[in-house]
Coordinates of N, CA and C in Angstrom, one line a residue:
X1 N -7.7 -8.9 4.8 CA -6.4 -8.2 5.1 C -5.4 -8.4 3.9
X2 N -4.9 -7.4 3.8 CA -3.7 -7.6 2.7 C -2.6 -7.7 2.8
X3 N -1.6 -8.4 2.1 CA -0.4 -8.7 1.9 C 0.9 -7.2 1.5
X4 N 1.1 -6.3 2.0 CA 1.5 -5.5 1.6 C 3.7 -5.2 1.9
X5 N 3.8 -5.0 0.6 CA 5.2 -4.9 0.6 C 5.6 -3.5 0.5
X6 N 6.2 -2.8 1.3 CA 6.4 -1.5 1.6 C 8.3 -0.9 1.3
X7 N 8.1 -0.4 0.6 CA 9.8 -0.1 0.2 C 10.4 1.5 0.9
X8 N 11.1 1.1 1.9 CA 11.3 2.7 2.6 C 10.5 2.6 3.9
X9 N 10.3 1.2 4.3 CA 9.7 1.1 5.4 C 10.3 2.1 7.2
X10 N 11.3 1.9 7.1 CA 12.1 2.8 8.3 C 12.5 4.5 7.9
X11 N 11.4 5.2 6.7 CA 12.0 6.3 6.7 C 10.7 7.4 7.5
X12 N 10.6 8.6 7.9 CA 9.9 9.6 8.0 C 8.5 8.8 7.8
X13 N 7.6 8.8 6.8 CA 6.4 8.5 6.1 C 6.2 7.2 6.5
X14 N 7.5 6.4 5.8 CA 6.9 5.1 5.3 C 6.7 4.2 6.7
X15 N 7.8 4.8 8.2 CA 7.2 4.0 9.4 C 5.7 4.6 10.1
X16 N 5.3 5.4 9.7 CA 3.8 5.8 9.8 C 3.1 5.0 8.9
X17 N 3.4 4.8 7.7 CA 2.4 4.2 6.9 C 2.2 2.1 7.9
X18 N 3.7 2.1 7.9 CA 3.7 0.7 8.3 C 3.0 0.4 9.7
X19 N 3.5 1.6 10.9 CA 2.9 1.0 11.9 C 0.8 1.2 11.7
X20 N 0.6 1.9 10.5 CA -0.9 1.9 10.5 C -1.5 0.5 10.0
X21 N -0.8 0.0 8.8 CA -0.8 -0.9 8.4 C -0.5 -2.0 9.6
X22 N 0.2 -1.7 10.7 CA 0.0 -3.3 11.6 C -0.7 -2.5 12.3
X23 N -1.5 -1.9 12.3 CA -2.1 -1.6 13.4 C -3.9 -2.4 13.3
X24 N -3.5 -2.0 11.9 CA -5.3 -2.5 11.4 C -4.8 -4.1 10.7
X25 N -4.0 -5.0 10.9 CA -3.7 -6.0 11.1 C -3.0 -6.3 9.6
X26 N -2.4 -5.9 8.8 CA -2.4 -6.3 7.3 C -0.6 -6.9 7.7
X27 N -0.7 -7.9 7.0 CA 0.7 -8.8 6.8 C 1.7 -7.8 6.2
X28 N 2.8 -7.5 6.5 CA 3.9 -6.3 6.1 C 5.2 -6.9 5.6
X29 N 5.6 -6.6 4.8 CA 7.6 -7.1 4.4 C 7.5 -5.9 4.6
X30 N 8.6 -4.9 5.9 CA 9.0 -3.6 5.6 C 10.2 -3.9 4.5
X31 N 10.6 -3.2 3.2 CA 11.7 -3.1 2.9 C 12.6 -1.8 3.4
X32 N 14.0 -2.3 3.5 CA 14.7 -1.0 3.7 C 16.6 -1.1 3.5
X33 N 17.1 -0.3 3.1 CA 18.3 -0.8 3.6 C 19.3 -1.0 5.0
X34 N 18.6 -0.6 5.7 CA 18.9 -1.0 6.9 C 18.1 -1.8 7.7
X35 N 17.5 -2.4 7.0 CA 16.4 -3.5 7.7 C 16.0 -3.4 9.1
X36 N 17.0 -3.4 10.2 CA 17.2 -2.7 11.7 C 16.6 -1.8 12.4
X37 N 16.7 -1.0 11.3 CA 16.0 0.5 11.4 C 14.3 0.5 11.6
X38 N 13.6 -0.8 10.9 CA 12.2 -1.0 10.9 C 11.6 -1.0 12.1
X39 N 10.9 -0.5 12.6 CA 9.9 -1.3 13.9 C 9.7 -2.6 13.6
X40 N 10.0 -3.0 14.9 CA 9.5 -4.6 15.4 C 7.7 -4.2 15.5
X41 N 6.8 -4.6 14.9 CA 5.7 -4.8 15.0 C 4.9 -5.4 14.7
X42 N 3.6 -5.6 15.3 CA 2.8 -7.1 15.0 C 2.8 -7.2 13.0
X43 N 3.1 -8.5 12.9 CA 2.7 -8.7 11.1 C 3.9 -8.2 10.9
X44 N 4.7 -7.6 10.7 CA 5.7 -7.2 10.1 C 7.2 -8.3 10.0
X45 N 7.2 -7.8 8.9 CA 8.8 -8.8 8.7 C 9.6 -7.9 8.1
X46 N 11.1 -7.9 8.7 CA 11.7 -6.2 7.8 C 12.9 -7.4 6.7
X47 N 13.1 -6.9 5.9 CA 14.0 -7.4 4.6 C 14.9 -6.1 4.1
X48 N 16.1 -6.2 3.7 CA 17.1 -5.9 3.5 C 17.0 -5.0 1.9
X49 N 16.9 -4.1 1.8 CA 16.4 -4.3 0.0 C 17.4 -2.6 -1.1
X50 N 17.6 -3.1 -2.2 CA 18.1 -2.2 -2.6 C 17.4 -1.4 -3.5
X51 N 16.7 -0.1 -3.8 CA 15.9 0.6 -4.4 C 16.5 0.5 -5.8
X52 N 18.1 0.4 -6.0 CA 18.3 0.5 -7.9 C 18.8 -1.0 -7.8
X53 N 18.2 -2.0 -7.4 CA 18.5 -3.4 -8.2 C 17.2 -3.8 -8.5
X54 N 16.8 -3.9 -9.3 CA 15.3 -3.9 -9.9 C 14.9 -5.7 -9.7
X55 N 16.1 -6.4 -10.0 CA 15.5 -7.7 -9.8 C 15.8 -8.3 -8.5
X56 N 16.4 -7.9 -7.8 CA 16.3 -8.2 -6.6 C 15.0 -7.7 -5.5
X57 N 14.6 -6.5 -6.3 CA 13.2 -5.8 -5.5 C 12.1 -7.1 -6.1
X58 N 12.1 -7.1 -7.6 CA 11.4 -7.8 -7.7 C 10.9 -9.3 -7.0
X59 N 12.5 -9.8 -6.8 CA 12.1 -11.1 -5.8 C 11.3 -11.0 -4.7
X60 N 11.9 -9.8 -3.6 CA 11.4 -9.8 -2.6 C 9.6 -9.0 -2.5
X61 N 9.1 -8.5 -3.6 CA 7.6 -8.0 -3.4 C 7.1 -8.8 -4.1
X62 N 7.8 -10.1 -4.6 CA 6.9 -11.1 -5.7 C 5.8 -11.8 -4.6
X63 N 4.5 -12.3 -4.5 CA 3.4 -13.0 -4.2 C 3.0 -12.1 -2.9
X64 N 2.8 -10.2 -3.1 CA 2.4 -9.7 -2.0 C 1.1 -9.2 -3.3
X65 N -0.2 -8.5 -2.1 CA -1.5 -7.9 -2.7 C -0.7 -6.7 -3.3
X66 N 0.1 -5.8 -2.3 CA 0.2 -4.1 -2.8 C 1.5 -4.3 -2.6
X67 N 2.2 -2.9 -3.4 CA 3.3 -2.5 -3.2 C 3.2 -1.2 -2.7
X68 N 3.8 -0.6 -2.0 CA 3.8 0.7 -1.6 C 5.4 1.3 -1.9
X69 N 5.6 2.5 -2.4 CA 7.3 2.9 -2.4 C 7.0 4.5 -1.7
X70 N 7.5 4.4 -0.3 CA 7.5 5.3 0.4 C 9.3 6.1 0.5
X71 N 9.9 6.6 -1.3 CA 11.4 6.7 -0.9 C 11.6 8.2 -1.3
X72 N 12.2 8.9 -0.8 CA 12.7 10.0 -1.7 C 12.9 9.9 -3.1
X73 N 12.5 10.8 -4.1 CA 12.7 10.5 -5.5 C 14.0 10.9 -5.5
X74 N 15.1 11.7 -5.1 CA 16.1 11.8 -5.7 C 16.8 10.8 -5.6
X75 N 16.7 9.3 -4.4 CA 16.9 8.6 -3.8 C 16.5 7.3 -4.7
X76 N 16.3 7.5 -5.8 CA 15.3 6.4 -6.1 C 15.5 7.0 -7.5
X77 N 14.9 5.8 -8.4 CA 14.8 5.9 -10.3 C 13.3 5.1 -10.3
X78 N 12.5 5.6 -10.9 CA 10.5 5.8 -11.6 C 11.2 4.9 -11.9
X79 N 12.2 4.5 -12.7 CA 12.1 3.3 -13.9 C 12.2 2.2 -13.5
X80 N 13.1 2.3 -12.6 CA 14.0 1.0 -11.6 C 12.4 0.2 -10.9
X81 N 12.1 0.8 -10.1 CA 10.8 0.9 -9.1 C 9.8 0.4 -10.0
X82 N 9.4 0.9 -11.4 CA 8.0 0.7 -11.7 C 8.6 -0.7 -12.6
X83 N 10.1 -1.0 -12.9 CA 9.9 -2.5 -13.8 C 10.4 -3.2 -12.4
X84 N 10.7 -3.6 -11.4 CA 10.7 -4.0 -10.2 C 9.0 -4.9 -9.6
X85 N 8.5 -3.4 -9.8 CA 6.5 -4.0 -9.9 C 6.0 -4.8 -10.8
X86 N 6.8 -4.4 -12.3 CA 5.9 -5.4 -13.5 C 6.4 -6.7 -13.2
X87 N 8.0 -6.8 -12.9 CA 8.0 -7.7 -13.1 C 8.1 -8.8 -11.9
X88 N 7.3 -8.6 -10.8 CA 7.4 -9.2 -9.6 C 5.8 -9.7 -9.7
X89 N 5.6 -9.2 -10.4 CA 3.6 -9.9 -11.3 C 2.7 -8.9 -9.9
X90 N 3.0 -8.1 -9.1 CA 2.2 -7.2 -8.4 C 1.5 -6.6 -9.0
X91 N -0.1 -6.1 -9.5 CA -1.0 -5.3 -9.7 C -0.9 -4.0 -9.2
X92 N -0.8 -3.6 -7.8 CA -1.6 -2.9 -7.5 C -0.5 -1.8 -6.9
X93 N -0.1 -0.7 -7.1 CA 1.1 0.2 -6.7 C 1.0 1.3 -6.0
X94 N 1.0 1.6 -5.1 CA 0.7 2.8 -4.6 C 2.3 3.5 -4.6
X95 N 1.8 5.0 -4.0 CA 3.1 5.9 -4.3 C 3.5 7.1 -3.5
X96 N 4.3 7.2 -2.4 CA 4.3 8.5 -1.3 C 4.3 9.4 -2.4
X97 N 3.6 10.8 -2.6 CA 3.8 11.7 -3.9 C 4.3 12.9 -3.2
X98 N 4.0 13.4 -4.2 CA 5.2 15.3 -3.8 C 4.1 16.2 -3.3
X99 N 3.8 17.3 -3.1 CA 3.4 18.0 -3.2 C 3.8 19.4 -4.8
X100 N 4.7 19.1 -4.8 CA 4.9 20.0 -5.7 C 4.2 20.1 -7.3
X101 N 4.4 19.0 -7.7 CA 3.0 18.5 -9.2 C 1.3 19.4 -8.9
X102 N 1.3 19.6 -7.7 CA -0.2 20.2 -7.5 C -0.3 21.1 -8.3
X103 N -1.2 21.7 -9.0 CA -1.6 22.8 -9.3 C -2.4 23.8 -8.3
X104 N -1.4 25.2 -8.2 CA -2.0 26.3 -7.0 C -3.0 27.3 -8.4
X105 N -3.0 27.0 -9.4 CA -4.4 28.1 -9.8 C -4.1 26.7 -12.0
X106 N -4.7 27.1 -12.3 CA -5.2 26.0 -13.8 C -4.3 26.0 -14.4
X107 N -3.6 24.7 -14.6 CA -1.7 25.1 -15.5 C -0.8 25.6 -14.8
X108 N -1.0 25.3 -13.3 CA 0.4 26.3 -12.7 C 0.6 25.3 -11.3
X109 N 1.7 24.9 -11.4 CA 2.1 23.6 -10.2 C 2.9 24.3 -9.4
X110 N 2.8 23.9 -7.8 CA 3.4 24.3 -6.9 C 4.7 24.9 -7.3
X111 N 5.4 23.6 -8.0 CA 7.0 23.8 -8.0 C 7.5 24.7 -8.9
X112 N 6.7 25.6 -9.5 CA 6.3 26.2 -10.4 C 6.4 27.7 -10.1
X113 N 6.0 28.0 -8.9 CA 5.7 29.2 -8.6 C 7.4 30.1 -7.8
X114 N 7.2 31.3 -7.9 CA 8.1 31.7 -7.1 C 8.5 31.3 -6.0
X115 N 7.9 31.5 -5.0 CA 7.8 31.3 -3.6 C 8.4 29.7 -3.3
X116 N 8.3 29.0 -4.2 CA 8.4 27.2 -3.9 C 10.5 27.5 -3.2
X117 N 10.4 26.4 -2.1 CA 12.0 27.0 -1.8 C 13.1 25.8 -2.3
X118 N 13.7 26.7 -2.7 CA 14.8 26.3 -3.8 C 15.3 24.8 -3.7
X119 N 15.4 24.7 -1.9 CA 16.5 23.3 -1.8 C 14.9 22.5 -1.9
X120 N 14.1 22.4 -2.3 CA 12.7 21.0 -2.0 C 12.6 21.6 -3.8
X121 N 13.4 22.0 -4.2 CA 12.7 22.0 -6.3 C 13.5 20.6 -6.7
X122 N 14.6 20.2 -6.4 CA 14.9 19.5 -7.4 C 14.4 17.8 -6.9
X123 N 13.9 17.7 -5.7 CA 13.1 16.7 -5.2 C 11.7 16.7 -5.7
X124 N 11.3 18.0 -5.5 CA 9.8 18.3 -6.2 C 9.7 17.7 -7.9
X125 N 10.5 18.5 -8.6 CA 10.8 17.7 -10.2 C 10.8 17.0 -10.2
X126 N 11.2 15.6 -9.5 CA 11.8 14.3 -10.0 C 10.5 13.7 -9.7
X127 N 9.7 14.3 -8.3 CA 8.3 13.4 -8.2 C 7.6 13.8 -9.0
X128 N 7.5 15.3 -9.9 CA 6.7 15.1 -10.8 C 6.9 14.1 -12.2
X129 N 8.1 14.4 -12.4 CA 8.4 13.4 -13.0 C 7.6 12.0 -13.0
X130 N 8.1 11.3 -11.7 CA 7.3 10.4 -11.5 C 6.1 10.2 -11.5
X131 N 5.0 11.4 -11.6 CA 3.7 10.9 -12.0 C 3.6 10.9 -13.2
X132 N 4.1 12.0 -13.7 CA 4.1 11.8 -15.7 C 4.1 10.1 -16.0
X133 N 5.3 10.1 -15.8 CA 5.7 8.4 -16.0 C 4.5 7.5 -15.6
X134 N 3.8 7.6 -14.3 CA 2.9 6.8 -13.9 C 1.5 6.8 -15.2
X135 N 1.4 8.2 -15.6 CA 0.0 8.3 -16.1 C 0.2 7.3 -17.7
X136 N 1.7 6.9 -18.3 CA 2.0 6.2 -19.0 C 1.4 4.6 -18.7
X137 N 1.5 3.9 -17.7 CA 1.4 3.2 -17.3 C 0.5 2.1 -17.4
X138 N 0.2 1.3 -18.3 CA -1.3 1.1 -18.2 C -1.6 -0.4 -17.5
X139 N 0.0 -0.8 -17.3 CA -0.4 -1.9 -16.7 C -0.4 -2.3 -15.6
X140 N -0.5 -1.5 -14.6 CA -0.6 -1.3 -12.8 C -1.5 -0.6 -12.2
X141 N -1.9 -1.2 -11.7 CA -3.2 -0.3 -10.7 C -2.4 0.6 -9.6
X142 N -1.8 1.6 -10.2 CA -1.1 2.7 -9.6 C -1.9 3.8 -8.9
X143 N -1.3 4.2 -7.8 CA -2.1 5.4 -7.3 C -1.0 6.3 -6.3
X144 N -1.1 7.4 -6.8 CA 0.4 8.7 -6.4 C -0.8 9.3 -5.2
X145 N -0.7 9.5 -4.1 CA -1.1 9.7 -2.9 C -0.5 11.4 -2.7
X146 N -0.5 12.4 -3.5 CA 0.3 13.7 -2.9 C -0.3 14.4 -1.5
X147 N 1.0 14.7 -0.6 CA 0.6 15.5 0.6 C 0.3 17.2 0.4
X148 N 0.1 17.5 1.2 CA -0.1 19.0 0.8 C 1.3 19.4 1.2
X149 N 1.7 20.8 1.0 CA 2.5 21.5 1.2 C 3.6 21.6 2.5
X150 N 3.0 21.8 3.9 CA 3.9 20.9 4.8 C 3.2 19.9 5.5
X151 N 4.5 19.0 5.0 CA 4.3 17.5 5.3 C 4.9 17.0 6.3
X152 N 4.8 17.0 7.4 CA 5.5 17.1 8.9 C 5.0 16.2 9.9
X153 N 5.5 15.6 11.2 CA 4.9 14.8 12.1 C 4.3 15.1 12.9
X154 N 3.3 14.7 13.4 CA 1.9 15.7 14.2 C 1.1 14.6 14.9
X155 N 0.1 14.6 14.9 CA -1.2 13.7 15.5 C -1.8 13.0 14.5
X156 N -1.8 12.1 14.5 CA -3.4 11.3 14.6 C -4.9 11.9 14.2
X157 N -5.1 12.3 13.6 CA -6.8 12.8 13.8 C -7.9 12.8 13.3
X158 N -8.0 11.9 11.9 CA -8.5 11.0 11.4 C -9.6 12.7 11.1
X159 N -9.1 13.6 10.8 CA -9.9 14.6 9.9 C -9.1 15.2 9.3
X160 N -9.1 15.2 8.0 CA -8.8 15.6 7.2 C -9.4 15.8 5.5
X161 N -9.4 16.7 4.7 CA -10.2 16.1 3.1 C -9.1 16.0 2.1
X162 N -10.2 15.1 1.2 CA -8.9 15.2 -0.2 C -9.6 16.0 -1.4
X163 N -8.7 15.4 -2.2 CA -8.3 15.9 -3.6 C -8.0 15.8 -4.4
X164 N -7.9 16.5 -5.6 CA -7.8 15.8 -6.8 C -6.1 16.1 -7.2
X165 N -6.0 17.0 -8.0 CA -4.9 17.9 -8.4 C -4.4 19.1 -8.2
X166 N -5.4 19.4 -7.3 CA -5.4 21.0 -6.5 C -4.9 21.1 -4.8
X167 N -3.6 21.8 -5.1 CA -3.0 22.1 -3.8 C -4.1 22.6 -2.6
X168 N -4.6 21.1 -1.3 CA -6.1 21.9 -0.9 C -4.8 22.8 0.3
X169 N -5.8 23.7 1.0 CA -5.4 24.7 1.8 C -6.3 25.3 2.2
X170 N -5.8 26.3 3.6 CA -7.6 26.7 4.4 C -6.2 27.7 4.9
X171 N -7.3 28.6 6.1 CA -6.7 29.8 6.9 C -5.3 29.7 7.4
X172 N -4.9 28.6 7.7 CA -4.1 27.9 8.5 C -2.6 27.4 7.7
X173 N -3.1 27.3 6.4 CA -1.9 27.6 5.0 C -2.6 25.7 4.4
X174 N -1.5 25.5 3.9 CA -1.6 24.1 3.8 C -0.8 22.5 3.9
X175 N -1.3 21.8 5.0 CA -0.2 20.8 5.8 C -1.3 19.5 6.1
X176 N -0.6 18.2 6.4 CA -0.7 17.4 6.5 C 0.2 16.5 7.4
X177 N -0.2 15.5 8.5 CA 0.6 15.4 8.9 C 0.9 13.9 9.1
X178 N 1.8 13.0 9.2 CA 2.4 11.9 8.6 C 1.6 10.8 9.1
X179 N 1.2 11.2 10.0 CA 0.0 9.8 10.6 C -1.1 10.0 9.8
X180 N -1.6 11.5 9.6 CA -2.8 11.3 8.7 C -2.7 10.8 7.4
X181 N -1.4 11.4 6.6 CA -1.6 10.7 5.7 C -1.1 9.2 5.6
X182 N -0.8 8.4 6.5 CA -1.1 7.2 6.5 C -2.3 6.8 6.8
X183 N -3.2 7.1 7.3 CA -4.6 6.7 7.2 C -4.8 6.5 5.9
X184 N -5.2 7.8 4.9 CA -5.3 7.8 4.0 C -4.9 6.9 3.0
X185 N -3.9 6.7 2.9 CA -2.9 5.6 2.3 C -3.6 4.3 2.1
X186 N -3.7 3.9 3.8 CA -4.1 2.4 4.0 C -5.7 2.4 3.8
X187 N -6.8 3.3 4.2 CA -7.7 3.5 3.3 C -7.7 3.2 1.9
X188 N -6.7 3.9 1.0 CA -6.7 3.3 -0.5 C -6.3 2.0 -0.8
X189 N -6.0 1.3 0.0 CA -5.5 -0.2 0.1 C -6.8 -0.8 0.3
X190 N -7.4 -0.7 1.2 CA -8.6 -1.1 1.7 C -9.9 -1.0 0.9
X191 N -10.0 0.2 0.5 CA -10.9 0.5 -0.4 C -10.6 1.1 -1.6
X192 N -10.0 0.7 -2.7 CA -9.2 1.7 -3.8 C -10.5 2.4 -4.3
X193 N -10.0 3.6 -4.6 CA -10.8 4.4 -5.2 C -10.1 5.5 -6.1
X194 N -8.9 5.5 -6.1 CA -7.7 6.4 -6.9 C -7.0 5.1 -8.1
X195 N -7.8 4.5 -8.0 CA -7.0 3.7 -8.9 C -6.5 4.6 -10.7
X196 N -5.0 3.9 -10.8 CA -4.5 4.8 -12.0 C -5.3 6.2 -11.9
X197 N -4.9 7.1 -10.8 CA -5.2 8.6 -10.8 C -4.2 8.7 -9.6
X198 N -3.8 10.8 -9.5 CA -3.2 11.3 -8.3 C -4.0 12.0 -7.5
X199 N -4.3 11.7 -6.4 CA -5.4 12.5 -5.1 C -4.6 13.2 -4.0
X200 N -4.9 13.7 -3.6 CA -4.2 14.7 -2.3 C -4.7 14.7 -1.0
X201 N -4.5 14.9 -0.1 CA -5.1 14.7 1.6 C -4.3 16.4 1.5
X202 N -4.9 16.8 2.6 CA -4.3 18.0 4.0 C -5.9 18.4 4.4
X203 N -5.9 19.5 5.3 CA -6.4 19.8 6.6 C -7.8 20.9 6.0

């Protein structure tokens, strides 16, 4: 079981990721600013934490296995977050991703296309942003987790495929939904196999 430090523990995603993570027993710090906001659940401990004070993050994820940062990027600074990891001596980094960095046809990313809607572009940019930055990286066992296109709360259903850098999608358009991709997530914890690369889940 792993030691995992979760930043954005009480938002959308990140309380899906965490109740999966106590579900399959792994020891949790939720971080959040509202600490309160976290679920009370087995293994978990919620902490108080601020996403732009880099060395205060660093204190509180110092002597965990993984880091996970489940935050809005507009909400958040790549730079703040990724020297936060180096310097709390954590390896291993995982990362809620965008959907928008996908590529829908060779050289051409979601956020890219016409159709992409206006108010999710400047959130979409900043997460790409943030993988550029990641692929920089060489000293973290980083891994950018992207959802497909709608990313919304649903079921449980432990079917779903992934991916590489290609927006996947079937009849049905293309979506994911926040329990599944916490499976997925805590899967890469368990068994990394995205290490320093970005992969994608939906239906």
């Amino acid at each position: 079981m792993a030691k995992v430090a979760l930043i954005g523990a009480s938002g959308a995603v990140g309380s899906r990721i965490l109740k999966e993570l106590s579900d399959r027993g792994h020891t949790v710090t939720g971080i959040a600013r509202h600490p309160e906001k976290i679920a009370a659940l087995p293994g978990v401990t919620a902490r108080k934490g601020d996403v732009f004070d880099s060395q205060a993050l660093a204190d509180l994820i110092r002597g965990h296995d993984v880091v996970i940062s489940s935050v809005h990027f507009l909400d958040s600074d790549a730079d703040t977050l990724i020297a936060a990891v180096r310097a709390s001596g954590v390896k291993r980094y995982l990362v809620v991703g965008g959907a928008g960095s996908l590529e829908v046809a060779p050289g051409k990313r979601l956020v890219d296309t016409p159709e992409f809607p206006a108010i999710y572009k400047a959130e979409a940019q900043k997460g790409a942003d943030f993988l550029d930055k990641l692929k920089t990286v060489g000293d973290l066992d980083w891994t950018f987790l992207s959802p497909s296109a709608m990313f919304i709360p649903g079921e449980r259903t432990g079917k779903f495929r992934l991916g590489q850098d290609t927006l996947l999608a079937s009849d049905k358009g293309s979506s994911i939904s926040f329990e599944d991709y916490a499976i997925v997530m805590v899967d890469e914890i368990e068994k990394p196999a995205h290490v320093r690369q970005r992969f994608t889940v939906g239906y």
